[in-house]
Amino acid sequence: MSGFGDLQSLASSITAVTSPFRNYLNDLYERYRSLDDGAVADYIPELALAKPEWFGICVITAEGQVFEVGNCDQLFTIQSISKAFVFGLALEDYGRESVNSKVNVEPTGEAFNAIVLDEATNRPCNPMVNAGAIATADLIKGANSTERLKRLLAMFKRYTGREHDINVPVFLSEKATGYRNRAMAYLMLNFGMVSDRIDETLDLYFQQCSILVNAKDLAMMAATLANGGVNPVTQERAIDERYVQDVISVMLTCGMYDASGEWCYRVGMPAKSGVGGGITAVVPGQLGIGTFSPPLDAKGNSVRGIKVCEDLSRDFGLHLFNAAKPDRNLAEWLAGGDGLNDW
Ligand code: GLU
């Protein structure tokens, strides 16, 4: 009954239980759980229902070890985090050049919902701002809206290893109040940058933002990217290996709203955040981080999530461009000892 894969995942989960890294994450959680800066998004009533004290941290290695603390099973809407992954699917559907002819990859410094297109080409600035995400959603293939949505949900399942539902009240609220998104979609239609099935595409965009995930899912999605596009637990390929670098490059330069430059400087991990309070962060070749805490800073990023990623980056030398010996050696912390004697 138990194959090699089962034994391997059993060994991983035993290590995950006893690793000193678990104690490190518990400390991190305790350090920031009482931080009460920031405000829960309330542009639609459903998001305002989130409890400010919800807080979860999950780290999954590229080998599939899972470490979690706090509210890692609490579901919330993925919101803008979906944009990075839908960009990956559009690349698979159309290839790099074709997608790039519709959506640029330039950071903006503008708000995520700015109604701005590139003056020379009429392209939206990048796939992480709303205009770019709508243009990207437009590229998702499928004969009709149901098929396109099914393809998105199937993609997220490949990343996380489980089925996802849509929060229908959030979807309906986003749809009913998304005037700015509608305005930018029609502006792009005016310039011929999106197809004329624009209302269907807007629905798809609102639906993708309303997909329910938890912190563990976000960590698994990041771990899958860190692992070259293969889910480290199910071993299923979620995205063509060729496009992993496209997705995580744009996450690094544009993933954290108009705080992306500061994030890159301080944390140095490709990441994407959403107004639901989630952050997914990739340490290529090593691990994925998923954090969930609804209170957001003025730029729209989760306050506790940023703190957690800053500490992980600093303590284990995870900044992409770090060349100095870190205070702690991650491999030793992940694997070492029984977690009781050494630390
Ligand atoms: N559904 C949101 C919008 O389109 C996305 C918010 C976000 O996470 O940035 O306005």
Coordinates of C-alpha atoms and ligand atoms in Angstrom, one line a residue:
M1 CA 0.0 0.0 0.0
S2 CA 2.7 2.5 0.8
G3 CA 5.0 3.3 -2.1
F4 CA 8.3 5.2 -2.0
G5 CA 6.4 8.5 -2.3
D6 CA 4.4 7.8 0.8
L7 CA 7.5 6.9 2.8
Q8 CA 9.2 10.1 1.6
S9 CA 6.3 12.3 2.6
L10 CA 6.0 10.5 5.9
A11 CA 9.7 11.2 6.5
S12 CA 9.2 14.8 5.5
S13 CA 6.3 15.3 7.8
I14 CA 8.2 13.8 10.7
T15 CA 11.0 16.2 10.1
A16 CA 8.5 19.0 9.8
V17 CA 7.2 18.1 13.3
T18 CA 10.5 18.0 15.0
S19 CA 12.5 20.6 13.1
P20 CA 13.8 23.6 15.1
F21 CA 12.5 25.7 12.2
R22 CA 9.0 25.0 13.6
N23 CA 10.1 26.7 16.9
Y24 CA 11.5 29.7 14.9
L25 CA 8.1 30.1 13.2
N26 CA 6.2 29.9 16.5
D27 CA 8.4 32.7 17.8
L28 CA 7.8 34.7 14.7
Y29 CA 4.1 34.2 15.1
E30 CA 4.2 35.3 18.8
R31 CA 6.4 38.3 17.9
Y32 CA 3.8 39.8 15.5
R33 CA 0.4 38.5 16.5
S34 CA -0.2 41.5 18.8
L35 CA 0.9 44.0 16.2
D36 CA -2.3 45.9 15.4
D37 CA -1.3 48.4 12.7
G38 CA -3.2 48.5 9.4
A39 CA -6.8 48.2 8.4
V40 CA -8.9 45.4 6.9
A41 CA -10.0 46.2 3.3
D42 CA -13.6 47.4 3.3
Y43 CA -14.2 48.5 -0.3
I44 CA -16.9 45.8 -0.4
P45 CA -18.8 44.7 2.7
E46 CA -17.8 41.0 2.5
L47 CA -14.1 41.8 2.9
A48 CA -14.8 43.9 6.0
L49 CA -16.0 40.8 7.7
A50 CA -12.4 39.5 8.0
K51 CA -11.2 39.4 11.6
P52 CA -8.1 41.6 12.2
E53 CA -6.6 39.0 14.5
W54 CA -6.5 36.2 12.0
F55 CA -2.9 35.4 11.4
G56 CA -1.2 32.4 9.7
I57 CA 2.3 31.6 8.5
C58 CA 3.1 28.6 6.4
V59 CA 6.4 27.7 4.8
I60 CA 6.8 24.7 2.4
T61 CA 10.1 23.6 1.1
A62 CA 10.8 22.7 -2.5
E63 CA 11.1 19.1 -1.1
G64 CA 7.5 19.3 0.3
Q65 CA 8.2 19.7 4.0
V66 CA 5.3 21.7 5.5
F67 CA 5.7 24.1 8.5
E68 CA 2.7 26.1 9.7
V69 CA 1.6 28.2 12.6
G70 CA -1.6 30.1 13.4
N71 CA -4.7 30.3 11.2
C72 CA -3.4 28.4 8.2
D73 CA -6.7 26.7 7.3
Q74 CA -8.8 29.9 7.4
L75 CA -10.2 30.6 3.9
F76 CA -10.1 34.0 2.4
T77 CA -10.3 35.4 -1.2
I78 CA -7.1 35.3 -3.2
Q79 CA -7.7 38.7 -4.8
S80 CA -4.7 40.1 -6.6
I81 CA -2.5 37.1 -5.8
S82 CA -4.3 35.3 -8.6
K83 CA -2.9 37.7 -11.1
A84 CA 0.6 36.1 -11.1
F85 CA -0.7 32.7 -11.7
V86 CA -3.2 33.7 -14.4
F87 CA -0.3 35.4 -16.1
G88 CA 1.4 32.0 -16.2
L89 CA -1.6 30.4 -17.8
A90 CA -1.8 33.1 -20.4
L91 CA 1.9 32.5 -21.2
E92 CA 1.1 28.8 -21.7
D93 CA -1.8 29.6 -23.9
Y94 CA -0.1 32.2 -26.1
G95 CA 3.6 32.3 -25.5
R96 CA 5.9 35.1 -24.3
E97 CA 5.9 37.4 -27.4
S98 CA 2.2 37.3 -27.9
V99 CA 1.4 38.0 -24.3
N100 CA 3.9 40.7 -24.1
S101 CA 2.3 42.4 -27.1
K102 CA -0.8 42.8 -25.0
V103 CA 0.7 43.4 -21.5
N104 CA 4.0 45.1 -20.7
V105 CA 6.2 44.0 -17.8
E106 CA 7.2 47.5 -16.5
P107 CA 6.7 48.4 -12.8
T108 CA 4.5 51.5 -12.5
G109 CA 4.8 53.2 -9.1
E110 CA 1.1 54.0 -9.7
A111 CA -1.8 52.5 -7.7
F112 CA -2.9 49.0 -8.7
N113 CA -6.2 50.4 -10.0
A114 CA -4.9 53.4 -11.9
I115 CA -6.4 53.9 -15.3
V116 CA -3.2 54.1 -17.2
L117 CA -2.0 52.6 -20.4
D118 CA 1.4 52.9 -22.1
E119 CA 1.1 55.9 -24.4
A120 CA 3.0 54.5 -27.3
T121 CA 1.6 51.0 -27.4
N122 CA -1.7 51.2 -25.4
R123 CA -0.6 48.2 -23.4
P124 CA -1.2 48.1 -19.6
C125 CA 2.0 48.4 -17.7
N126 CA 2.2 44.9 -16.2
P127 CA 0.1 41.9 -15.4
M128 CA -0.1 42.7 -11.7
V129 CA -2.0 46.0 -11.9
N130 CA -5.7 45.6 -12.6
A131 CA -5.6 46.8 -16.2
G132 CA -2.9 44.3 -17.0
A133 CA -4.6 41.5 -15.1
I134 CA -7.9 42.1 -17.0
A135 CA -5.9 42.0 -20.3
T136 CA -4.3 38.8 -19.1
A137 CA -7.6 37.2 -18.2
D138 CA -8.8 38.1 -21.6
L139 CA -6.1 35.8 -23.0
I140 CA -7.3 32.7 -21.1
K141 CA -8.6 30.3 -23.7
G142 CA -11.9 28.5 -23.6
A143 CA -15.0 28.2 -25.7
N144 CA -17.2 30.0 -23.1
S145 CA -17.1 31.5 -19.6
T146 CA -17.7 28.2 -17.8
E147 CA -14.8 26.5 -19.6
R148 CA -12.5 29.4 -19.0
L149 CA -13.3 29.5 -15.3
K150 CA -12.9 25.7 -15.1
R151 CA -9.4 26.1 -16.6
L152 CA -8.5 28.6 -14.0
L153 CA -9.7 26.5 -11.2
A154 CA -7.9 23.4 -12.6
M155 CA -4.7 25.4 -12.7
F156 CA -5.0 26.5 -9.1
K157 CA -5.7 22.9 -8.2
R158 CA -2.4 21.9 -9.8
Y159 CA -0.6 24.4 -7.7
T160 CA -2.2 23.6 -4.4
G161 CA -3.2 20.0 -4.8
R162 CA -6.8 20.6 -3.8
E163 CA -10.1 21.9 -5.2
H164 CA -11.0 25.5 -4.9
D165 CA -14.4 27.3 -4.6
I166 CA -15.4 30.8 -5.4
N167 CA -16.8 33.1 -2.7
V168 CA -19.9 34.0 -4.6
P169 CA -21.0 37.0 -2.5
V170 CA -17.5 38.5 -3.0
F171 CA -17.7 37.8 -6.7
L172 CA -21.1 39.5 -7.0
S173 CA -20.0 42.5 -4.9
E174 CA -16.8 42.9 -7.0
K175 CA -18.9 42.6 -10.2
A176 CA -21.5 45.1 -8.9
T177 CA -19.1 47.8 -7.8
G178 CA -16.1 47.3 -10.1
Y179 CA -16.7 50.5 -12.1
R180 CA -13.0 51.4 -12.4
N181 CA -12.2 47.9 -13.6
R182 CA -15.0 48.1 -16.1
A183 CA -13.7 51.6 -17.2
M184 CA -10.2 50.4 -17.9
A185 CA -11.5 47.3 -19.6
Y186 CA -13.5 49.4 -22.0
L187 CA -10.6 51.7 -22.5
M188 CA -8.5 48.7 -23.6
L189 CA -11.3 47.5 -25.8
N190 CA -11.4 51.0 -27.4
F191 CA -7.7 50.5 -28.3
G192 CA -8.2 47.0 -29.5
M193 CA -6.0 45.6 -26.7
V194 CA -8.7 43.1 -25.5
S195 CA -11.3 41.1 -27.3
D196 CA -14.9 42.1 -27.5
R197 CA -16.0 39.4 -25.0
I198 CA -15.0 41.9 -22.4
D199 CA -18.0 41.5 -20.1
E200 CA -17.3 37.7 -19.9
T201 CA -13.6 38.5 -19.2
L202 CA -14.5 41.0 -16.5
D203 CA -16.6 38.3 -14.9
L204 CA -13.7 35.9 -15.1
Y205 CA -11.4 38.5 -13.5
F206 CA -13.8 39.1 -10.7
Q207 CA -14.2 35.3 -10.2
Q208 CA -10.5 34.7 -10.2
C209 CA -10.2 37.4 -7.4
S210 CA -12.9 35.6 -5.4
I211 CA -11.3 32.2 -5.3
L212 CA -11.0 30.9 -1.8
V213 CA -7.5 29.9 -0.5
N214 CA -5.7 29.6 2.8
A215 CA -2.2 30.4 3.9
K216 CA -1.1 26.8 3.2
D217 CA -2.4 27.0 -0.3
L218 CA -0.3 30.2 -0.8
A219 CA 2.8 28.5 0.5
M220 CA 2.2 25.5 -1.7
M221 CA 1.7 27.8 -4.8
A222 CA 5.0 29.5 -4.0
A223 CA 6.8 26.2 -3.2
T224 CA 5.6 25.0 -6.6
L225 CA 7.2 28.0 -8.3
A226 CA 10.3 27.5 -6.2
N227 CA 10.4 23.9 -7.4
G228 CA 10.4 24.8 -11.1
G229 CA 6.7 24.6 -11.5
V230 CA 6.1 21.1 -10.0
N231 CA 4.0 20.8 -6.8
P232 CA 6.5 19.4 -4.3
V233 CA 3.9 17.2 -2.6
T234 CA 1.7 15.9 -5.4
Q235 CA 4.5 16.0 -8.0
E236 CA 2.1 17.4 -10.5
R237 CA 3.4 20.0 -12.9
A238 CA 1.4 23.2 -12.5
I239 CA 3.1 25.4 -15.1
D240 CA 5.4 24.9 -18.0
E241 CA 9.0 25.1 -16.7
R242 CA 9.8 27.7 -19.3
Y243 CA 7.4 30.3 -17.8
V244 CA 8.3 30.0 -14.2
Q245 CA 11.0 32.7 -14.6
D246 CA 8.5 35.0 -16.3
V247 CA 6.0 34.7 -13.5
I248 CA 8.5 35.2 -10.7
S249 CA 10.4 38.0 -12.4
V250 CA 7.2 40.0 -12.6
M251 CA 6.4 39.1 -9.1
L252 CA 9.7 40.5 -8.0
T253 CA 9.4 43.8 -9.9
C254 CA 5.6 44.4 -9.6
G255 CA 4.1 42.0 -7.1
M256 CA 3.7 44.2 -4.0
Y257 CA 1.7 47.1 -5.4
D258 CA 3.5 50.3 -5.5
A259 CA 5.8 49.2 -2.6
S260 CA 7.4 46.6 -4.9
G261 CA 10.8 48.5 -5.0
E262 CA 11.0 48.7 -1.3
W263 CA 10.0 45.1 -0.9
C264 CA 12.6 44.0 -3.4
Y265 CA 15.2 46.1 -1.5
R266 CA 14.3 44.9 2.0
V267 CA 13.0 41.4 1.4
G268 CA 14.3 40.4 -2.0
M269 CA 11.8 37.6 -2.8
P270 CA 9.4 37.4 -5.7
A271 CA 6.0 37.8 -4.1
K272 CA 2.4 38.8 -4.6
S273 CA 0.0 40.2 -2.2
G274 CA -3.8 40.7 -2.2
V275 CA -6.3 42.8 -0.4
G276 CA -7.7 39.7 1.3
G277 CA -4.6 39.8 3.5
G278 CA -2.5 37.1 1.8
I279 CA 1.1 37.1 0.6
T280 CA 2.8 34.4 -1.4
A281 CA 6.6 34.6 -1.6
V282 CA 9.0 32.5 -3.5
V283 CA 12.6 31.6 -2.6
P284 CA 13.6 30.0 -5.9
G285 CA 15.0 26.5 -5.5
Q286 CA 14.4 26.6 -1.7
L287 CA 10.9 27.3 -0.4
G288 CA 7.5 29.0 -0.6
I289 CA 6.0 31.2 2.0
G290 CA 2.3 31.9 2.5
T291 CA 1.1 34.4 5.1
F292 CA -2.4 35.5 5.9
S293 CA -3.3 38.5 8.1
P294 CA -6.1 40.9 6.9
P295 CA -4.9 44.3 8.2
L296 CA -3.3 46.1 5.3
D297 CA -0.9 49.1 5.2
A298 CA -1.5 52.1 3.1
K299 CA -0.1 50.4 0.0
G300 CA -2.5 47.4 0.3
N301 CA 0.0 44.9 1.7
S302 CA -0.6 42.8 4.8
V303 CA 1.3 44.5 7.7
R304 CA 2.1 41.3 9.6
G305 CA 2.9 39.4 6.4
I306 CA 5.5 42.0 5.5
K307 CA 7.1 41.7 9.0
V308 CA 7.2 37.9 8.7
C309 CA 8.9 37.9 5.3
E310 CA 11.4 40.6 6.3
D311 CA 12.4 38.5 9.3
L312 CA 12.7 35.3 7.4
S313 CA 14.7 37.0 4.7
R314 CA 17.1 38.6 7.2
D315 CA 17.5 35.7 9.6
F316 CA 18.1 33.0 6.9
G317 CA 19.8 35.2 4.2
L318 CA 16.9 34.5 1.8
H319 CA 17.2 37.9 -0.1
L320 CA 17.7 36.9 -3.7
F321 CA 20.9 39.0 -3.9
N322 CA 22.3 38.2 -0.5
A323 CA 26.0 37.3 -0.7
A324 CA 26.7 37.4 3.0
K325 CA 26.7 34.5 5.3
P326 CA 23.3 34.5 7.0
D327 CA 22.9 34.4 10.8
R328 CA 21.2 31.0 10.5
N329 CA 21.7 28.2 8.1
L330 CA 18.3 27.3 6.7
A331 CA 19.2 23.7 5.7
E332 CA 20.4 23.0 9.3
W333 CA 17.4 24.6 10.8
L334 CA 15.0 22.6 8.6
A335 CA 16.6 19.3 9.2
G336 CA 18.6 19.5 12.3
G337 CA 18.2 17.8 15.7
D338 CA 15.1 16.8 17.4
G339 CA 14.1 20.4 18.0
L340 CA 14.2 20.0 21.8
N341 CA 17.9 19.7 22.7
D342 CA 19.5 22.1 20.3
W343 CA 17.3 25.1 20.5
Ligands
GLU1 N1 -10.6 42.5 -6.8 C1 -9.7 43.6 -6.6 C2 -9.9 44.7 -7.6 O1 -10.0 44.3 -8.8 C3 -8.3 43.2 -6.5 C4 -7.8 43.8 -5.3 C5 -6.4 43.4 -5.0 O2 -6.2 42.4 -4.3 O3 -5.5 44.2 -5.3 O4 -10.0 45.8 -7.3

